[in-house]
């Protein structure tokens, strides 16, 4: 209760402080460069100067925060990656040399690659199919709400839920996991799903797909609604069937949105961490880069190696982010 | 031969009746224009012909074949939408070729048809462009080209020119007229708000109101012999002046007393037993002239003068309260507001409608 109160007070104070900052800094600017009751040329000169300063004044806090929490850490990480585990001795590229011959790192790269291939593709695919179908049925709105709901669950929460689904009990005891219950019902042998090397990757991916399909569906559903009805009707008159209309008329018109959704999920996948940590912690060959970094940084207490892995992740994400932003810009400016 | 036949066509959306039983026969090669106020069901009717809306009741035949349950692509129709409805991700060429590719036409045949349509519409230079790189007029020509490529029996146009500016509208209208001439066997159904389009393009005009046909006829027939008050007021601009009147004597000729007390005799037969009945007397603004003699229809004060150069519009007060009579005189005239003038009209150009709004002339 007390914590809640403290949180609310902090929030209120924060918002107030922000408002006060903008209000007072603006006031101060107008004091220093007044334009009211001044002669014409002086007023216009002051107006121009104030106009040039104001954006920086307002952007200032955000820029400083970004610099402090985003740009500085990048250089910090770079520095750490070139030093030993305590950040005291310069070791050059030793951490990277170690990285590229490390079996677990290679395993992580391979697994990340699998995630990258499967999760964005399936999330976008399911999202698109569901968006297209729910737009046509009466209870589509309800179905959409259900499918979107997992978005509101944290990754760790979702992992706990899915742990129950994949749960395995030793021979002789009753299977309480949904998947094993189904397998047994159909006469199969229960499995310890998340410890099956290679395949367990896909069982973990299912969780992220389950969460991200809702995101893809919402964005793509909006895009599908933006397609002019007449182009579809023209295609009907031209004799196109449902599939042809979907693939030749509708998909090409929302291609930009599909790309944005795809890349957004791709970036998320490169950073995937919580699910793996909560489900397997990288055991049974299910390690991924972010979890590997976490392991070295905080469990292995090796700042150098952890930072080196972080840099690898960053380098992988940058081109996708660049592409994503460019695409999003084109989407917004194109029409 | 009948190109398109509608018998008792109805449309309801849930409990809302939109089209109340339309009967219409369109000959093959005819150019028919649907006009009517906004919301009267023109688009709905056109979309039912296209197959984009289900037919609630009645039968529809295209080229003698019943098409109620035939999908749009098999009806032998092509439609040009007001918003062009071009496929934005396809070039002009692909837009026109799409339908033929779907139906599995041969490459050479597709190419031949696209190029000939592009040639007719002067689009050859733009074939490789995307629609967004075209002007509004060019886009509409592409939409028309796409329709031509379908080689339809019936062309359907839903307000194709209303997104174009005035000059382009005239140019495209003339192009559509030429297009019709070059395709004498193709039936065309055209929806518009614009009277000039209707009058110039149509072989016959169908005037719709609230989901019913008010009158079908050649443009000048509707203008000269409107069947009822609705058509009389809808066709012609400015609208026909309507003055309340009472019939004083019927027969081969009819004498009426206009509001204001003036007695007028018309060459319209009304038969017997009509004396004392209320009626509406109609005269078009352009049929009125200033009278120099004691012979006149009515007298009134000029409240507004609108000099348009080509014509002068006068708003005359004094006959019906708050409803000025409009007079359209050719040329520029030295008439001032406040003047009191007398007006007369050719007897043959007068109209008389009964209390229900039906014309006595067309019986
Ligand atoms: N889906 C629908 N549900 C209920 N009513 C509809 C529906 N679609 C159209 N209508 C009604 O049908 C009537 C005819 O509409 P329609 O679009 O055919 O008019 P229109 O004559 O083409 O008008 P405009 O000249 O403005 O284009 C309108 O009153 C409209 O409100
Ligand atoms: Mg319409």
XYZ file of C-alpha atoms and ligand atoms in Angstrom:
730
model
C 0.000 0.000 0.000
C 2.730 2.351 0.983
C 4.670 1.490 -2.150
C 1.666 2.198 -4.304
C 1.255 5.565 -2.667
C 4.909 6.384 -3.133
C 4.692 5.400 -6.807
C 1.693 7.628 -7.383
C 3.327 10.563 -5.630
C 6.505 10.100 -7.654
C 4.504 9.983 -10.868
C 2.527 13.093 -10.012
C 5.671 14.953 -8.996
C 7.438 13.879 -12.188
C 4.635 15.083 -14.414
C 4.378 18.320 -12.480
C 8.109 18.891 -12.681
C 8.051 18.354 -16.439
C 5.161 20.769 -16.898
C 6.868 23.308 -14.661
C 10.116 22.963 -16.597
C 8.438 23.621 -19.945
C 6.357 26.459 -18.588
C 9.134 28.224 -16.702
C 11.838 27.784 -19.324
C 9.448 29.154 -21.917
C 8.641 32.096 -19.671
C 12.313 32.772 -19.080
C 13.046 32.712 -22.784
C 10.320 35.265 -23.428
C 11.756 37.440 -20.639
C 15.252 37.422 -22.060
C 14.143 38.007 -25.638
C 10.904 39.979 -25.302
C 8.897 40.743 -28.406
C 5.908 42.512 -26.873
C 6.026 46.300 -26.587
C 9.275 46.466 -28.567
C 10.058 48.348 -31.733
C 9.420 46.451 -34.974
C 12.947 45.343 -35.940
C 13.945 44.493 -32.372
C 10.747 42.541 -31.779
C 11.204 40.498 -34.928
C 14.887 39.873 -34.119
C 13.994 38.692 -30.626
C 11.183 36.564 -32.007
C 13.607 34.896 -34.416
C 16.203 34.180 -31.724
C 13.621 32.863 -29.297
C 12.183 30.707 -32.081
C 15.613 29.226 -32.748
C 16.287 28.452 -29.094
C 12.872 27.128 -28.087
C 13.036 23.706 -29.811
C 16.367 22.968 -28.084
C 14.961 24.065 -24.778
C 12.053 21.660 -25.119
C 14.059 18.820 -26.615
C 16.856 19.294 -24.113
C 15.698 16.968 -21.321
C 14.939 14.161 -23.759
C 18.280 14.604 -25.520
C 20.182 14.565 -22.259
C 18.315 11.489 -21.030
C 18.929 9.709 -24.335
C 22.598 10.584 -24.215
C 22.936 9.471 -20.629
C 21.100 6.185 -20.903
C 21.675 5.208 -24.520
C 24.702 6.787 -26.126
C 27.008 6.722 -23.130
C 26.350 3.015 -22.441
C 27.208 2.166 -26.055
C 30.671 3.634 -25.619
C 30.903 2.133 -22.153
C 30.148 -1.300 -23.563
C 32.720 -0.828 -26.293
C 35.297 0.063 -23.676
C 34.411 -2.933 -21.480
C 34.583 -5.316 -24.407
C 38.225 -4.432 -24.878
C 39.088 -5.063 -21.240
C 39.313 -8.065 -18.964
C 36.636 -9.396 -16.606
C 37.031 -6.591 -14.070
C 37.504 -3.813 -16.614
C 41.011 -3.101 -15.354
C 43.449 -4.439 -17.981
C 43.259 -3.712 -21.675
C 43.126 -7.005 -23.597
C 42.465 -5.809 -27.152
C 40.272 -8.180 -29.167
C 40.890 -11.118 -26.861
C 37.229 -11.254 -25.771
C 36.082 -11.475 -29.381
C 38.668 -14.100 -30.201
C 37.404 -16.160 -27.313
C 33.811 -15.532 -28.422
C 34.177 -16.882 -31.909
C 35.742 -20.136 -30.836
C 33.276 -20.672 -27.964
C 30.853 -23.531 -28.615
C 28.003 -22.005 -26.642
C 28.288 -18.741 -28.550
C 28.038 -20.595 -31.842
C 25.082 -22.504 -30.507
C 23.467 -19.193 -29.546
C 24.086 -17.691 -32.955
C 22.554 -20.749 -34.572
C 19.538 -20.668 -32.244
C 19.054 -16.933 -32.698
C 19.123 -17.515 -36.410
C 16.396 -20.145 -36.032
C 14.309 -17.766 -33.942
C 14.869 -15.051 -36.505
C 13.681 -17.281 -39.302
C 10.638 -18.731 -37.594
C 9.128 -16.238 -35.152
C 8.687 -13.096 -37.316
C 7.490 -15.180 -40.238
C 4.908 -17.160 -38.303
C 3.738 -14.220 -36.158
C 3.226 -12.067 -39.238
C 1.635 -14.918 -41.147
C -0.825 -15.811 -38.399
C -1.487 -12.144 -37.682
C -2.298 -11.507 -41.328
C -4.529 -14.537 -41.728
C -6.394 -13.797 -38.516
C -6.762 -10.113 -39.421
C -8.182 -11.011 -42.824
C -10.589 -13.568 -41.398
C -11.825 -11.701 -38.333
C -12.726 -8.694 -40.469
C -15.408 -10.799 -42.092
C -17.134 -12.599 -39.266
C -19.613 -11.278 -36.727
C -17.688 -12.355 -33.629
C -14.390 -11.192 -35.157
C -14.051 -8.399 -32.629
C -14.268 -10.849 -29.752
C -11.767 -13.221 -31.358
C -9.377 -10.325 -31.876
C -9.595 -9.299 -28.241
C -8.735 -12.846 -27.184
C -5.819 -13.073 -29.573
C -4.523 -9.678 -28.562
C -4.686 -10.456 -24.845
C -1.293 -12.245 -24.576
C 0.296 -8.913 -25.548
C -0.632 -7.712 -22.073
C 1.206 -10.567 -20.360
C 4.876 -10.161 -19.517
C 7.295 -12.593 -21.136
C 8.082 -14.148 -17.794
C 4.382 -14.491 -17.004
C 3.790 -16.110 -20.363
C 6.705 -18.454 -19.741
C 5.190 -19.582 -16.462
C 1.913 -20.313 -18.221
C 3.652 -22.294 -20.939
C 5.775 -24.145 -18.422
C 2.560 -25.724 -17.261
C 1.620 -26.580 -20.799
C 4.970 -28.318 -21.408
C 5.146 -29.783 -17.916
C 6.486 -33.327 -17.603
C 6.075 -35.670 -14.694
C 8.203 -38.744 -14.283
C 6.987 -42.185 -15.261
C 4.054 -43.470 -13.268
C 2.723 -40.133 -12.030
C -0.166 -38.323 -13.681
C 0.780 -35.856 -16.457
C -0.501 -32.390 -15.589
C 0.971 -30.634 -18.648
C -1.598 -29.857 -21.343
C 0.626 -31.052 -24.161
C 1.539 -34.309 -22.471
C -2.067 -34.863 -21.469
C -3.018 -34.564 -25.117
C -0.195 -36.840 -26.219
C -1.187 -39.466 -23.673
C -4.841 -39.117 -24.636
C -3.952 -39.948 -28.212
C -1.884 -42.882 -27.038
C 1.600 -41.357 -27.290
C 4.533 -41.365 -24.885
C 4.850 -38.284 -22.621
C 7.973 -36.224 -23.253
C 10.056 -33.730 -21.326
C 9.494 -31.229 -24.102
C 11.751 -28.386 -23.111
C 14.780 -30.602 -22.663
C 14.666 -32.078 -26.151
C 17.706 -30.531 -27.847
C 16.995 -28.610 -31.047
C 13.210 -29.112 -30.846
C 12.972 -27.258 -27.555
C 13.883 -24.106 -29.471
C 10.602 -24.363 -31.285
C 8.652 -24.952 -28.105
C 10.103 -21.728 -26.726
C 9.393 -19.900 -29.975
C 5.743 -20.895 -29.723
C 5.492 -18.657 -26.665
C 6.770 -15.586 -28.474
C 4.611 -16.328 -31.502
C 1.628 -16.664 -29.192
C 2.386 -13.203 -27.811
C 3.362 -11.439 -31.026
C 0.560 -12.700 -33.257
C -1.771 -10.278 -31.485
C 0.534 -7.368 -32.252
C 0.849 -8.327 -35.921
C -2.893 -8.872 -36.169
C -3.808 -5.438 -34.801
C -1.436 -3.525 -37.073
C -2.262 -5.559 -40.165
C -5.967 -5.413 -39.513
C -5.784 -1.614 -39.544
C -3.785 -1.745 -42.762
C -6.275 -4.099 -44.393
C -9.095 -1.728 -43.529
C -7.179 1.087 -45.179
C -7.356 -0.664 -48.534
C -9.919 1.123 -50.722
C -12.992 -1.092 -51.045
C -13.320 -0.177 -54.720
C -10.017 -1.769 -55.688
C -11.334 -5.036 -54.288
C -14.624 -4.597 -56.117
C -12.808 -3.822 -59.337
C -10.877 -7.063 -58.890
C -14.124 -8.962 -58.296
C -15.427 -7.585 -61.588
C -12.125 -8.515 -63.211
C -12.882 -12.083 -62.172
C -10.342 -12.586 -59.387
C -11.254 -15.185 -56.777
C -10.759 -14.803 -53.035
C -7.177 -16.021 -53.062
C -6.186 -13.876 -56.015
C -7.755 -10.820 -54.430
C -5.929 -11.475 -51.186
C -2.529 -12.154 -52.694
C -2.552 -9.949 -55.788
C -4.619 -6.957 -54.682
C -4.626 -6.711 -50.894
C -1.185 -7.968 -49.835
C 0.731 -5.767 -52.298
C -1.150 -2.721 -51.022
C -0.112 -3.379 -47.400
C 3.356 -4.656 -48.208
C 5.001 -1.734 -46.415
C 3.083 -2.445 -43.213
C 3.916 -6.137 -43.391
C 7.593 -5.230 -43.653
C 7.375 -2.942 -40.636
C 5.617 -5.583 -38.552
C 8.114 -8.216 -39.662
C 11.161 -6.170 -38.825
C 9.730 -4.949 -35.530
C 9.284 -8.554 -34.429
C 12.713 -9.409 -35.820
C 14.326 -6.826 -33.569
C 12.398 -8.171 -30.615
C 13.559 -11.689 -31.447
C 17.208 -10.660 -31.546
C 16.793 -9.410 -28.017
C 14.829 -12.443 -26.806
C 15.912 -13.195 -23.292
C 13.195 -13.515 -20.653
C 11.531 -16.530 -22.210
C 14.753 -18.505 -22.474
C 15.866 -17.464 -19.004
C 12.574 -18.496 -17.443
C 12.074 -21.720 -19.395
C 15.496 -23.354 -19.747
C 18.120 -20.771 -18.867
C 19.941 -21.892 -21.964
C 20.214 -25.520 -20.988
C 19.653 -28.393 -23.403
C 21.162 -26.389 -26.243
C 18.503 -23.692 -26.215
C 20.889 -20.802 -25.456
C 20.419 -17.452 -27.198
C 22.674 -14.388 -27.396
C 20.892 -12.159 -24.901
C 20.758 -14.866 -22.275
C 24.386 -15.772 -22.925
C 25.322 -12.151 -22.375
C 23.348 -12.036 -19.153
C 25.015 -15.241 -17.966
C 28.530 -13.941 -18.507
C 27.819 -10.469 -17.251
C 26.038 -11.269 -14.014
C 26.609 -14.937 -13.278
C 30.098 -15.337 -14.685
C 30.937 -11.801 -13.572
C 32.947 -11.244 -16.743
C 32.229 -7.715 -17.936
C 34.522 -8.055 -20.948
C 32.847 -11.120 -22.440
C 29.360 -9.884 -21.601
C 30.049 -6.570 -23.324
C 31.490 -8.323 -26.368
C 28.295 -10.358 -26.761
C 26.203 -7.217 -26.295
C 28.097 -5.569 -29.139
C 27.446 -8.530 -31.397
C 23.718 -8.208 -30.715
C 23.854 -4.490 -31.410
C 25.648 -4.953 -34.700
C 23.024 -7.492 -35.755
C 20.106 -5.219 -34.830
C 21.353 -1.972 -36.401
C 20.722 -2.795 -40.065
C 17.240 -4.057 -39.288
C 16.401 -0.945 -37.297
C 17.692 1.220 -40.111
C 15.585 -0.632 -42.613
C 12.573 -0.544 -40.331
C 12.752 3.204 -39.816
C 13.192 3.819 -43.512
C 10.185 1.668 -44.259
C 8.045 3.296 -41.624
C 8.977 6.716 -42.996
C 8.036 5.701 -46.499
C 4.723 4.307 -45.206
C 3.924 7.615 -43.575
C 5.124 9.895 -46.331
C 4.002 7.783 -49.283
C 0.330 8.571 -49.139
C -32.616 -6.626 -78.891
C -32.662 -6.012 -75.192
C -29.202 -5.366 -73.792
C -30.374 -5.113 -70.228
C -33.753 -5.812 -68.675
C -34.833 -5.146 -65.106
C -38.187 -6.451 -63.943
C -39.509 -5.398 -60.568
C -36.000 -5.109 -59.119
C -35.968 -4.501 -55.375
C -33.294 -3.919 -52.775
C -33.566 -3.888 -49.020
C -30.849 -3.508 -46.419
C -32.321 -5.267 -43.412
C -35.561 -3.425 -42.844
C -34.623 -0.454 -45.034
C -36.174 -0.417 -48.486
C -33.836 1.283 -50.894
C -35.097 0.245 -54.331
C -38.843 -0.291 -54.660
C -39.409 -2.314 -57.778
C -37.719 -0.960 -60.887
C -38.846 -1.983 -64.370
C -36.557 -0.936 -67.148
C -35.695 -2.156 -70.599
C -32.446 -0.957 -72.155
C -31.803 -1.730 -75.819
C -28.488 -3.099 -76.933
C -26.184 -0.219 -77.826
C -28.232 2.316 -75.922
C -26.670 4.939 -73.661
C -28.838 5.264 -70.585
C -28.163 7.792 -67.830
C -29.509 7.493 -64.281
C -30.080 10.825 -62.578
C -31.725 11.708 -59.306
C -31.071 13.439 -56.027
C -28.403 12.159 -53.671
C -29.397 8.986 -51.878
C -32.127 7.993 -54.337
C -30.455 4.674 -55.111
C -28.586 5.300 -58.371
C -25.358 3.720 -57.196
C -27.203 0.869 -55.548
C -29.042 0.081 -58.765
C -25.844 0.251 -60.793
C -24.032 -1.984 -58.334
C -26.864 -4.482 -58.549
C -26.446 -4.561 -62.313
C -22.723 -5.080 -61.767
C -23.365 -7.869 -59.282
C -21.622 -6.107 -56.417
C -24.911 -5.992 -54.480
C -27.338 -8.865 -54.093
C -30.722 -8.499 -55.714
C -33.417 -8.729 -53.049
C -36.284 -9.254 -55.460
C -37.098 -9.221 -59.167
C -35.218 -10.453 -62.207
C -32.322 -9.034 -64.161
C -31.359 -10.053 -67.676
C -28.242 -9.094 -69.592
C -28.348 -9.967 -73.266
C -31.363 -12.173 -72.626
C -29.671 -14.228 -69.933
C -30.906 -14.097 -66.363
C -27.997 -12.903 -64.247
C -29.439 -12.668 -60.717
C -27.044 -15.324 -59.489
C -24.235 -14.872 -62.005
C -20.998 -13.510 -60.468
C -19.913 -10.050 -61.644
C -17.054 -11.281 -63.795
C -19.382 -13.560 -65.793
C -22.070 -10.975 -66.486
C -20.269 -9.353 -69.375
C -20.078 -5.998 -67.623
C -17.292 -3.578 -66.843
C -17.484 -0.808 -64.304
C -15.773 2.552 -63.983
C -15.754 3.840 -60.425
C -15.906 7.429 -59.268
C -12.676 6.954 -57.293
C -11.033 5.267 -60.337
C -10.272 2.188 -58.163
C -6.993 1.540 -59.949
C -4.709 -1.065 -58.405
C -2.088 1.253 -56.890
C 0.749 -1.263 -56.995
C 0.382 -2.078 -60.684
C 1.489 -0.134 -63.731
C -1.069 1.227 -66.139
C -0.370 -1.751 -68.393
C -0.873 -4.271 -65.591
C -4.002 -2.508 -64.409
C -5.554 -2.995 -67.809
C -4.176 -6.511 -68.258
C -5.166 -7.835 -64.820
C -8.627 -9.089 -65.770
C -7.384 -10.828 -68.912
C -4.506 -12.439 -67.029
C -6.949 -13.768 -64.449
C -9.084 -15.276 -67.170
C -6.002 -16.844 -68.730
C -5.942 -14.906 -71.980
C -2.938 -15.408 -74.276
C -0.041 -12.978 -73.883
C -0.271 -11.663 -77.446
C -4.015 -11.114 -77.141
C -3.564 -9.263 -73.828
C -0.893 -7.078 -75.366
C -2.994 -6.356 -78.428
C -6.034 -5.355 -76.392
C -4.124 -3.250 -73.873
C -2.308 -1.396 -76.623
C -5.423 -0.750 -78.636
C -7.244 0.575 -75.563
C -4.238 2.712 -74.665
C -4.215 3.991 -78.211
C -7.878 5.011 -78.110
C -7.372 6.810 -74.794
C -3.931 8.303 -75.568
C -2.329 6.390 -72.747
C 0.459 4.730 -74.707
C 3.111 7.002 -73.231
C 2.057 6.141 -69.687
C 1.799 2.353 -69.878
C 4.754 1.739 -67.571
C 3.751 4.294 -64.947
C 2.134 3.638 -61.601
C -1.246 5.288 -61.008
C 0.194 7.643 -58.411
C 2.319 9.222 -61.120
C -0.743 10.180 -63.176
C -3.106 13.142 -63.073
C -6.745 12.663 -62.138
C -7.867 12.770 -65.737
C -5.246 10.255 -66.805
C -6.243 7.931 -63.976
C -9.849 8.071 -65.044
C -8.799 7.255 -68.611
C -6.888 4.241 -67.304
C -10.014 3.136 -65.456
C -11.976 3.477 -68.684
C -9.212 1.614 -70.533
C -9.393 -1.215 -68.036
C -13.112 -1.432 -68.725
C -12.581 -1.415 -72.496
C -10.105 -4.286 -72.187
C -12.812 -6.441 -70.653
C -14.713 -6.055 -73.911
C -18.034 -5.908 -72.023
C -21.580 -6.062 -73.323
C -22.586 -3.446 -70.764
C -20.446 -0.578 -69.533
C -21.310 0.793 -66.109
C -20.158 4.254 -65.005
C -20.726 5.573 -61.491
C -20.180 9.339 -61.571
C -16.911 8.888 -63.442
C -16.233 12.579 -63.900
C -17.149 14.024 -60.534
C -13.572 14.029 -59.223
C -12.289 16.042 -62.182
C -12.127 19.798 -62.527
C -14.566 21.604 -64.780
C -12.412 21.831 -67.917
C -11.269 18.231 -67.697
C -14.811 17.119 -67.101
C -15.918 18.621 -70.388
C -12.979 17.061 -72.233
C -13.516 13.621 -70.718
C -17.245 13.833 -71.346
C -16.581 14.377 -75.014
C -14.170 11.461 -74.957
C -16.822 9.223 -73.487
C -19.252 10.357 -76.173
C -16.670 9.471 -78.835
C -15.995 6.162 -77.150
C -19.691 5.348 -77.323
C -19.760 6.210 -80.987
C -16.871 3.850 -81.665
C -18.670 1.041 -79.863
C -22.203 1.194 -81.259
C -23.167 -2.284 -80.011
C -22.107 -1.740 -76.414
C -24.768 -0.784 -73.931
C -23.798 1.908 -71.458
C -25.368 2.776 -68.144
C -24.110 5.976 -66.608
C -24.863 7.500 -63.219
C -24.406 11.219 -62.745
C -25.446 14.251 -60.768
C -24.588 16.532 -63.629
C -27.459 17.557 -65.872
C -25.220 18.566 -68.713
C -23.629 15.120 -68.747
C -27.058 13.529 -68.703
C -28.506 15.707 -71.438
C -25.503 15.460 -73.764
C -24.570 11.813 -73.381
C -27.869 10.029 -72.974
C -30.052 8.359 -75.528
C -32.510 8.031 -72.694
C -32.493 9.418 -69.181
C -33.944 7.559 -66.214
C -34.993 9.957 -63.459
C -34.973 8.227 -60.081
C -36.344 9.441 -56.803
C -36.356 7.562 -53.504
C -35.828 4.201 -55.169
C -38.510 4.615 -57.846
C -38.436 5.602 -61.494
C -40.136 8.941 -62.016
C -39.791 9.033 -65.786
C -37.794 7.476 -68.582
C -37.309 9.286 -71.839
C -35.067 11.020 -74.325
C -33.383 14.099 -72.840
C -35.483 16.646 -74.707
C -38.636 14.689 -74.066
C -38.021 14.978 -70.333
C -37.303 18.643 -70.752
C -40.304 19.432 -72.878
C -42.849 17.010 -71.489
C -41.989 16.144 -67.901
C -44.449 13.552 -66.624
C -44.660 15.041 -63.162
C -43.610 17.909 -60.967
C -40.520 16.065 -59.702
C -39.071 15.609 -63.179
C -40.153 19.112 -64.173
C -38.191 20.595 -61.313
C -35.260 18.196 -61.561
C -34.504 18.622 -65.260
C -33.539 22.116 -66.345
C -31.507 24.748 -64.570
C -32.626 26.958 -62.954
C -35.582 24.766 -62.053
C -39.027 25.280 -63.518
C -41.166 27.918 -61.773
C -44.216 26.393 -60.185
C -47.173 28.583 -59.264
C -50.190 27.283 -57.344
C -53.340 27.560 -59.412
C -57.006 26.601 -59.475
C -58.692 25.192 -62.578
C -61.688 27.297 -63.537
C -62.682 25.524 -66.762
C -61.570 22.199 -68.249
C -62.002 20.709 -71.726
C -59.783 20.704 -74.790
C -58.300 23.885 -73.442
C -57.952 24.700 -69.793
C -58.325 27.945 -67.969
C -56.713 28.365 -64.582
C -56.501 31.126 -62.020
C -52.970 31.638 -60.765
C -52.118 32.627 -57.257
C -52.469 36.387 -57.369
C -55.691 36.213 -59.359
C -54.506 36.285 -62.954
C -56.451 33.999 -65.312
C -54.547 32.007 -67.958
C -55.727 29.705 -70.720
C -53.474 26.773 -71.717
C -53.558 24.522 -74.796
C -53.726 21.494 -72.544
C -56.699 19.168 -72.462
C -57.926 18.312 -69.008
C -61.331 16.809 -69.774
C -64.473 17.486 -67.822
C -65.153 17.707 -64.133
C -61.904 19.354 -63.220
C -63.251 22.825 -62.541
C -62.438 23.984 -59.034
C -59.575 21.531 -58.581
C -56.226 22.680 -57.300
C -53.329 22.419 -59.738
C -49.752 23.553 -60.253
C -48.916 25.793 -63.124
C -45.367 25.529 -64.458
C -43.216 27.622 -66.722
C -39.474 27.391 -67.290
C -37.322 30.475 -66.564
C -35.966 30.481 -70.116
C -39.472 30.376 -71.631
C -40.459 33.691 -70.049
C -40.117 37.028 -71.848
C -40.726 40.603 -70.888
C -44.133 41.606 -72.208
C -44.517 44.897 -74.005
C -48.299 44.705 -74.272
C -51.259 44.208 -71.975
C -51.053 40.477 -72.651
C -49.107 38.974 -69.805
C -48.855 35.988 -67.493
C -47.879 37.740 -64.338
C -46.488 40.943 -62.987
C -43.883 41.403 -60.250
C -40.993 43.356 -58.792
C -37.416 42.520 -59.596
C -35.635 41.696 -56.333
C -32.307 40.439 -57.664
C -30.576 40.810 -61.031
C -27.824 38.340 -61.880
C -26.007 39.350 -65.033
C -23.998 36.357 -66.263
C -23.127 37.919 -69.586
C -24.590 35.198 -71.717
C -27.906 35.402 -69.851
C -29.516 37.574 -67.234
C -31.384 35.995 -64.333
C -34.183 37.958 -62.680
C -35.788 37.046 -59.369
C -39.344 38.308 -59.351
C -41.226 38.788 -56.088
C -44.896 39.338 -55.580
C -46.631 36.235 -56.834
C -45.842 33.467 -54.345
C -44.640 34.468 -50.943
C -40.912 33.771 -50.311
C -40.612 31.896 -53.591
C -39.398 34.262 -56.274
C -40.160 33.457 -59.866
C -36.932 33.126 -61.833
C -36.692 34.532 -65.324
C -33.801 33.781 -67.655
C -33.407 36.314 -70.433
C -30.756 36.113 -73.159
C -27.955 38.652 -73.248
C -27.298 41.604 -70.982
C -30.246 43.831 -70.190
C -30.529 47.265 -68.539
C -32.929 46.040 -65.849
C -32.591 47.382 -62.302
C -33.812 45.864 -59.063
C -37.031 47.371 -57.827
C -38.490 47.666 -61.332
C -41.944 46.241 -61.862
C -42.224 44.179 -65.017
C -44.751 42.043 -66.832
C -43.836 38.678 -68.258
C -45.339 36.454 -70.878
C -44.584 33.042 -72.359
C -45.352 30.994 -75.444
C -48.562 29.061 -74.783
C -47.036 25.845 -76.071
C -44.392 25.985 -73.381
C -46.690 26.101 -70.395
C -47.143 23.122 -68.061
C -49.987 22.074 -65.844
C -49.872 19.457 -63.110
C -52.720 18.056 -61.038
C -52.840 18.052 -57.261
C -50.873 14.778 -57.160
C -48.135 16.358 -59.263
C -48.859 14.456 -62.506
C -48.741 16.393 -65.738
C -51.980 16.908 -67.665
C -50.008 17.128 -70.857
C -48.702 13.589 -70.934
C -52.092 11.881 -70.699
N -25.386 -0.800 -46.484
C -26.478 -0.027 -46.424
N -27.364 -0.163 -45.414
C -28.465 0.624 -45.351
N -28.757 1.581 -46.242
C -27.918 1.761 -47.272
C -26.733 0.977 -47.420
N -26.097 1.382 -48.531
C -26.843 2.379 -49.043
N -27.933 2.611 -48.289
C -28.989 3.605 -48.541
O -29.446 3.422 -49.837
C -29.829 4.649 -50.397
C -29.283 4.758 -51.805
O -27.885 4.867 -51.757
P -27.055 5.108 -53.077
O -25.626 5.052 -52.726
O -27.531 4.175 -54.124
O -27.468 6.592 -53.442
P -27.059 7.432 -54.720
O -28.294 7.709 -55.472
O -25.957 6.784 -55.440
O -26.571 8.761 -54.035
P -25.363 9.712 -54.466
O -25.857 10.514 -55.590
O -25.142 10.541 -53.238
O -24.196 8.843 -54.813
C -29.323 5.738 -49.472
O -30.431 6.303 -48.832
C -28.460 5.012 -48.496
O -28.592 5.550 -47.220
Mg -23.794 7.232 -55.681
